[in-house]
Amino acid sequence: MNVGELKKIEVVDIPVPQGTNIIIGHTHFIKSVEDIYEALITSSTVIKFGIAFNEASGERLVRSDGNDEELIKLAEDAALKIGAGHTFVIYLRNAWPINVLNSLKNVQEVCRIYTATANPVQVLVAETNQGKGVIGVVDGF
């Protein structure tokens, strides 16, 4: 590892409001939002969710979708705070991560799940000359 290029490591607090769960992961393609949406919506008839995904190149947009405006906004805000390319954030209501994790892991674009929890979350973000990347999470107290 060339530590000379490491600019900083930041601790990013991510809110997890009462009654919600959060899933944070890494994916590799802009089509991820659509495929994650399908995995979630087919998991339950009562699930509410918001998804946001940070692009890693070009304009580096935050793409989002879901079926609950409040949860979509929470996911967008969290993704922007994290700021690392190819990171996705999902907020859930009326479902638990255990109800959707296997479906998410089977989405072809999903590379890894960092956390799935209702606990307070801090995301550890490293910044180099190239950009930002998630190096870990603190899940709980």
PDB file of C-alpha atoms in Angstrom:
ATOM      1  CA  MET A   1       0.000   0.000   0.000  1.00  0.00           C
ATOM      2  CA  ASN A   2       1.346   3.388  -0.943  1.00  0.00           C
ATOM      3  CA  VAL A   3       0.431   5.342   2.187  1.00  0.00           C
ATOM      4  CA  GLY A   4       1.887   8.481   0.675  1.00  0.00           C
ATOM      5  CA  GLU A   5      -1.284   8.880  -1.352  1.00  0.00           C
ATOM      6  CA  LEU A   6      -3.676   8.440   1.589  1.00  0.00           C
ATOM      7  CA  LYS A   7      -5.156  11.875   2.255  1.00  0.00           C
ATOM      8  CA  LYS A   8      -7.422  11.070   5.197  1.00  0.00           C
ATOM      9  CA  ILE A   9      -9.752   8.615   6.852  1.00  0.00           C
ATOM     10  CA  GLU A  10     -13.137  10.055   7.749  1.00  0.00           C
ATOM     11  CA  VAL A  11     -15.793   8.742  10.130  1.00  0.00           C
ATOM     12  CA  VAL A  12     -19.215   9.378   8.564  1.00  0.00           C
ATOM     13  CA  ASP A  13     -22.226   9.131  10.892  1.00  0.00           C
ATOM     14  CA  ILE A  14     -25.241   7.643   9.128  1.00  0.00           C
ATOM     15  CA  PRO A  15     -28.647   8.055  10.789  1.00  0.00           C
ATOM     16  CA  VAL A  16     -30.860   5.011  11.264  1.00  0.00           C
ATOM     17  CA  PRO A  17     -34.267   6.363  12.341  1.00  0.00           C
ATOM     18  CA  GLN A  18     -36.460   4.364  14.704  1.00  0.00           C
ATOM     19  CA  GLY A  19     -38.421   1.708  12.820  1.00  0.00           C
ATOM     20  CA  THR A  20     -35.962   1.456   9.930  1.00  0.00           C
ATOM     21  CA  ASN A  21     -33.058  -0.780   8.974  1.00  0.00           C
ATOM     22  CA  ILE A  22     -30.153   0.121   6.738  1.00  0.00           C
ATOM     23  CA  ILE A  23     -28.084  -1.923   4.322  1.00  0.00           C
ATOM     24  CA  ILE A  24     -24.849  -0.505   2.916  1.00  0.00           C
ATOM     25  CA  GLY A  25     -22.901  -2.271   0.209  1.00  0.00           C
ATOM     26  CA  HIS A  26     -20.698  -2.088  -2.864  1.00  0.00           C
ATOM     27  CA  THR A  27     -21.768  -2.699  -6.426  1.00  0.00           C
ATOM     28  CA  HIS A  28     -20.171  -2.161  -9.814  1.00  0.00           C
ATOM     29  CA  PHE A  29     -22.644  -0.970 -12.429  1.00  0.00           C
ATOM     30  CA  ILE A  30     -25.163   1.848 -12.916  1.00  0.00           C
ATOM     31  CA  LYS A  31     -27.924  -0.686 -13.621  1.00  0.00           C
ATOM     32  CA  SER A  32     -27.604  -1.776  -9.980  1.00  0.00           C
ATOM     33  CA  VAL A  33     -30.405   0.496  -8.764  1.00  0.00           C
ATOM     34  CA  GLU A  34     -32.946  -1.150 -11.071  1.00  0.00           C
ATOM     35  CA  ASP A  35     -31.847  -4.679 -10.184  1.00  0.00           C
ATOM     36  CA  ILE A  36     -31.735  -3.973  -6.442  1.00  0.00           C
ATOM     37  CA  TYR A  37     -35.210  -2.429  -6.721  1.00  0.00           C
ATOM     38  CA  GLU A  38     -36.513  -5.651  -8.305  1.00  0.00           C
ATOM     39  CA  ALA A  39     -34.880  -7.805  -5.618  1.00  0.00           C
ATOM     40  CA  LEU A  40     -36.513  -5.741  -2.872  1.00  0.00           C
ATOM     41  CA  ILE A  41     -39.979  -5.231  -4.346  1.00  0.00           C
ATOM     42  CA  THR A  42     -40.423  -8.956  -5.011  1.00  0.00           C
ATOM     43  CA  SER A  43     -39.428  -9.894  -1.448  1.00  0.00           C
ATOM     44  CA  SER A  44     -42.633  -8.733   0.255  1.00  0.00           C
ATOM     45  CA  THR A  45     -45.970  -7.089  -0.444  1.00  0.00           C
ATOM     46  CA  VAL A  46     -45.577  -4.620   2.431  1.00  0.00           C
ATOM     47  CA  ILE A  47     -41.893  -3.653   2.212  1.00  0.00           C
ATOM     48  CA  LYS A  48     -41.073   0.057   2.025  1.00  0.00           C
ATOM     49  CA  PHE A  49     -37.615   1.113   0.878  1.00  0.00           C
ATOM     50  CA  GLY A  50     -35.352   3.721  -0.614  1.00  0.00           C
ATOM     51  CA  ILE A  51     -32.144   3.007  -2.554  1.00  0.00           C
ATOM     52  CA  ALA A  52     -29.313   5.336  -3.524  1.00  0.00           C
ATOM     53  CA  PHE A  53     -26.145   4.531  -5.467  1.00  0.00           C
ATOM     54  CA  ASN A  54     -23.026   6.640  -6.063  1.00  0.00           C
ATOM     55  CA  GLU A  55     -21.619   6.500  -9.573  1.00  0.00           C
ATOM     56  CA  ALA A  56     -17.827   6.103  -9.703  1.00  0.00           C
ATOM     57  CA  SER A  57     -17.013   7.893 -12.965  1.00  0.00           C
ATOM     58  CA  GLY A  58     -18.275  10.576 -15.320  1.00  0.00           C
ATOM     59  CA  GLU A  59     -20.513  13.071 -13.560  1.00  0.00           C
ATOM     60  CA  ARG A  60     -20.564  10.832 -10.437  1.00  0.00           C
ATOM     61  CA  LEU A  61     -24.308  11.185  -9.996  1.00  0.00           C
ATOM     62  CA  VAL A  62     -26.332   9.703  -7.162  1.00  0.00           C
ATOM     63  CA  ARG A  63     -29.001   7.453  -8.660  1.00  0.00           C
ATOM     64  CA  SER A  64     -32.014   6.579  -6.520  1.00  0.00           C
ATOM     65  CA  ASP A  65     -35.333   4.752  -6.498  1.00  0.00           C
ATOM     66  CA  GLY A  66     -37.761   3.123  -4.114  1.00  0.00           C
ATOM     67  CA  ASN A  67     -41.391   3.121  -3.062  1.00  0.00           C
ATOM     68  CA  ASP A  68     -41.239   5.504  -0.076  1.00  0.00           C
ATOM     69  CA  GLU A  69     -40.188   9.137  -0.548  1.00  0.00           C
ATOM     70  CA  GLU A  70     -38.861   9.557   3.010  1.00  0.00           C
ATOM     71  CA  LEU A  71     -36.669   6.455   2.706  1.00  0.00           C
ATOM     72  CA  ILE A  72     -35.434   7.487  -0.755  1.00  0.00           C
ATOM     73  CA  LYS A  73     -34.385  10.878   0.662  1.00  0.00           C
ATOM     74  CA  LEU A  74     -32.615   9.216   3.617  1.00  0.00           C
ATOM     75  CA  ALA A  75     -30.739   6.919   1.216  1.00  0.00           C
ATOM     76  CA  GLU A  76     -29.738   9.825  -1.043  1.00  0.00           C
ATOM     77  CA  ASP A  77     -28.493  11.884   1.899  1.00  0.00           C
ATOM     78  CA  ALA A  78     -26.491   8.944   3.291  1.00  0.00           C
ATOM     79  CA  ALA A  79     -24.947   8.138  -0.105  1.00  0.00           C
ATOM     80  CA  LEU A  80     -23.924  11.773  -0.556  1.00  0.00           C
ATOM     81  CA  LYS A  81     -22.375  11.872   2.936  1.00  0.00           C
ATOM     82  CA  ILE A  82     -20.386   8.696   2.240  1.00  0.00           C
ATOM     83  CA  GLY A  83     -19.321   9.993  -1.172  1.00  0.00           C
ATOM     84  CA  ALA A  84     -17.540   6.798  -2.255  1.00  0.00           C
ATOM     85  CA  GLY A  85     -18.066   5.509  -5.790  1.00  0.00           C
ATOM     86  CA  HIS A  86     -20.100   2.346  -6.343  1.00  0.00           C
ATOM     87  CA  THR A  87     -21.475   2.451  -2.798  1.00  0.00           C
ATOM     88  CA  PHE A  88     -25.188   1.807  -2.327  1.00  0.00           C
ATOM     89  CA  VAL A  89     -27.445   2.551   0.628  1.00  0.00           C
ATOM     90  CA  ILE A  90     -30.850   0.987   1.279  1.00  0.00           C
ATOM     91  CA  TYR A  91     -33.292   2.026   3.997  1.00  0.00           C
ATOM     92  CA  LEU A  92     -36.027  -0.499   4.833  1.00  0.00           C
ATOM     93  CA  ARG A  93     -39.315  -0.319   6.683  1.00  0.00           C
ATOM     94  CA  ASN A  94     -41.840  -3.171   7.195  1.00  0.00           C
ATOM     95  CA  ALA A  95     -39.078  -5.693   6.488  1.00  0.00           C
ATOM     96  CA  TRP A  96     -35.850  -6.903   8.041  1.00  0.00           C
ATOM     97  CA  PRO A  97     -32.492  -7.297   6.312  1.00  0.00           C
ATOM     98  CA  ILE A  98     -32.773 -11.067   6.785  1.00  0.00           C
ATOM     99  CA  ASN A  99     -35.817 -10.955   4.464  1.00  0.00           C
ATOM    100  CA  VAL A 100     -33.799  -9.497   1.570  1.00  0.00           C
ATOM    101  CA  LEU A 101     -30.091 -10.233   2.053  1.00  0.00           C
ATOM    102  CA  ASN A 102     -29.983 -13.459   0.043  1.00  0.00           C
ATOM    103  CA  SER A 103     -31.837 -11.769  -2.826  1.00  0.00           C
ATOM    104  CA  LEU A 104     -29.427  -8.818  -2.698  1.00  0.00           C
ATOM    105  CA  LYS A 105     -26.384 -11.089  -2.661  1.00  0.00           C
ATOM    106  CA  ASN A 106     -27.748 -12.784  -5.788  1.00  0.00           C
ATOM    107  CA  VAL A 107     -27.963  -9.486  -7.705  1.00  0.00           C
ATOM    108  CA  GLN A 108     -25.155  -9.864 -10.241  1.00  0.00           C
ATOM    109  CA  GLU A 109     -23.794  -6.361  -9.712  1.00  0.00           C
ATOM    110  CA  VAL A 110     -23.560  -6.583  -5.904  1.00  0.00           C
ATOM    111  CA  CYS A 111     -19.951  -7.170  -4.840  1.00  0.00           C
ATOM    112  CA  ARG A 112     -20.287  -6.940  -1.065  1.00  0.00           C
ATOM    113  CA  ILE A 113     -22.538  -6.030   1.836  1.00  0.00           C
ATOM    114  CA  TYR A 114     -20.815  -3.903   4.484  1.00  0.00           C
ATOM    115  CA  THR A 115     -23.637  -3.845   7.035  1.00  0.00           C
ATOM    116  CA  ALA A 116     -27.318  -4.624   7.523  1.00  0.00           C
ATOM    117  CA  THR A 117     -28.665  -3.288  10.806  1.00  0.00           C
ATOM    118  CA  ALA A 118     -31.056  -1.152  12.821  1.00  0.00           C
ATOM    119  CA  ASN A 119     -28.163   0.026  15.037  1.00  0.00           C
ATOM    120  CA  PRO A 120     -26.361   3.364  14.772  1.00  0.00           C
ATOM    121  CA  VAL A 121     -23.816   3.209  11.931  1.00  0.00           C
ATOM    122  CA  GLN A 122     -20.538   4.941  11.224  1.00  0.00           C
ATOM    123  CA  VAL A 123     -18.884   4.405   7.843  1.00  0.00           C
ATOM    124  CA  LEU A 124     -15.096   4.633   7.649  1.00  0.00           C
ATOM    125  CA  VAL A 125     -14.178   6.333   4.386  1.00  0.00           C
ATOM    126  CA  ALA A 126     -10.608   6.578   3.094  1.00  0.00           C
ATOM    127  CA  GLU A 127      -9.704   9.320   0.642  1.00  0.00           C
ATOM    128  CA  THR A 128      -6.757   9.033  -1.738  1.00  0.00           C
ATOM    129  CA  ASN A 129      -5.638  11.057  -4.745  1.00  0.00           C
ATOM    130  CA  GLN A 130      -7.954   8.867  -6.846  1.00  0.00           C
ATOM    131  CA  GLY A 131     -11.119   9.243  -4.778  1.00  0.00           C
ATOM    132  CA  LYS A 132     -12.975   7.770  -1.815  1.00  0.00           C
ATOM    133  CA  GLY A 133     -13.633   4.200  -0.728  1.00  0.00           C
ATOM    134  CA  VAL A 134     -15.374   2.487   2.173  1.00  0.00           C
ATOM    135  CA  ILE A 135     -12.847   0.644   4.325  1.00  0.00           C
ATOM    136  CA  GLY A 136     -15.250  -0.521   7.013  1.00  0.00           C
ATOM    137  CA  VAL A 137     -18.224   0.211   9.216  1.00  0.00           C
ATOM    138  CA  VAL A 138     -18.906   0.548  12.911  1.00  0.00           C
ATOM    139  CA  ASP A 139     -22.248  -1.163  13.552  1.00  0.00           C
ATOM    140  CA  GLY A 140     -23.744  -0.497  16.961  1.00  0.00           C
ATOM    141  CA  PHE A 141     -22.304   0.764  20.193  1.00  0.00           C
TER     142      PHE A 141
END
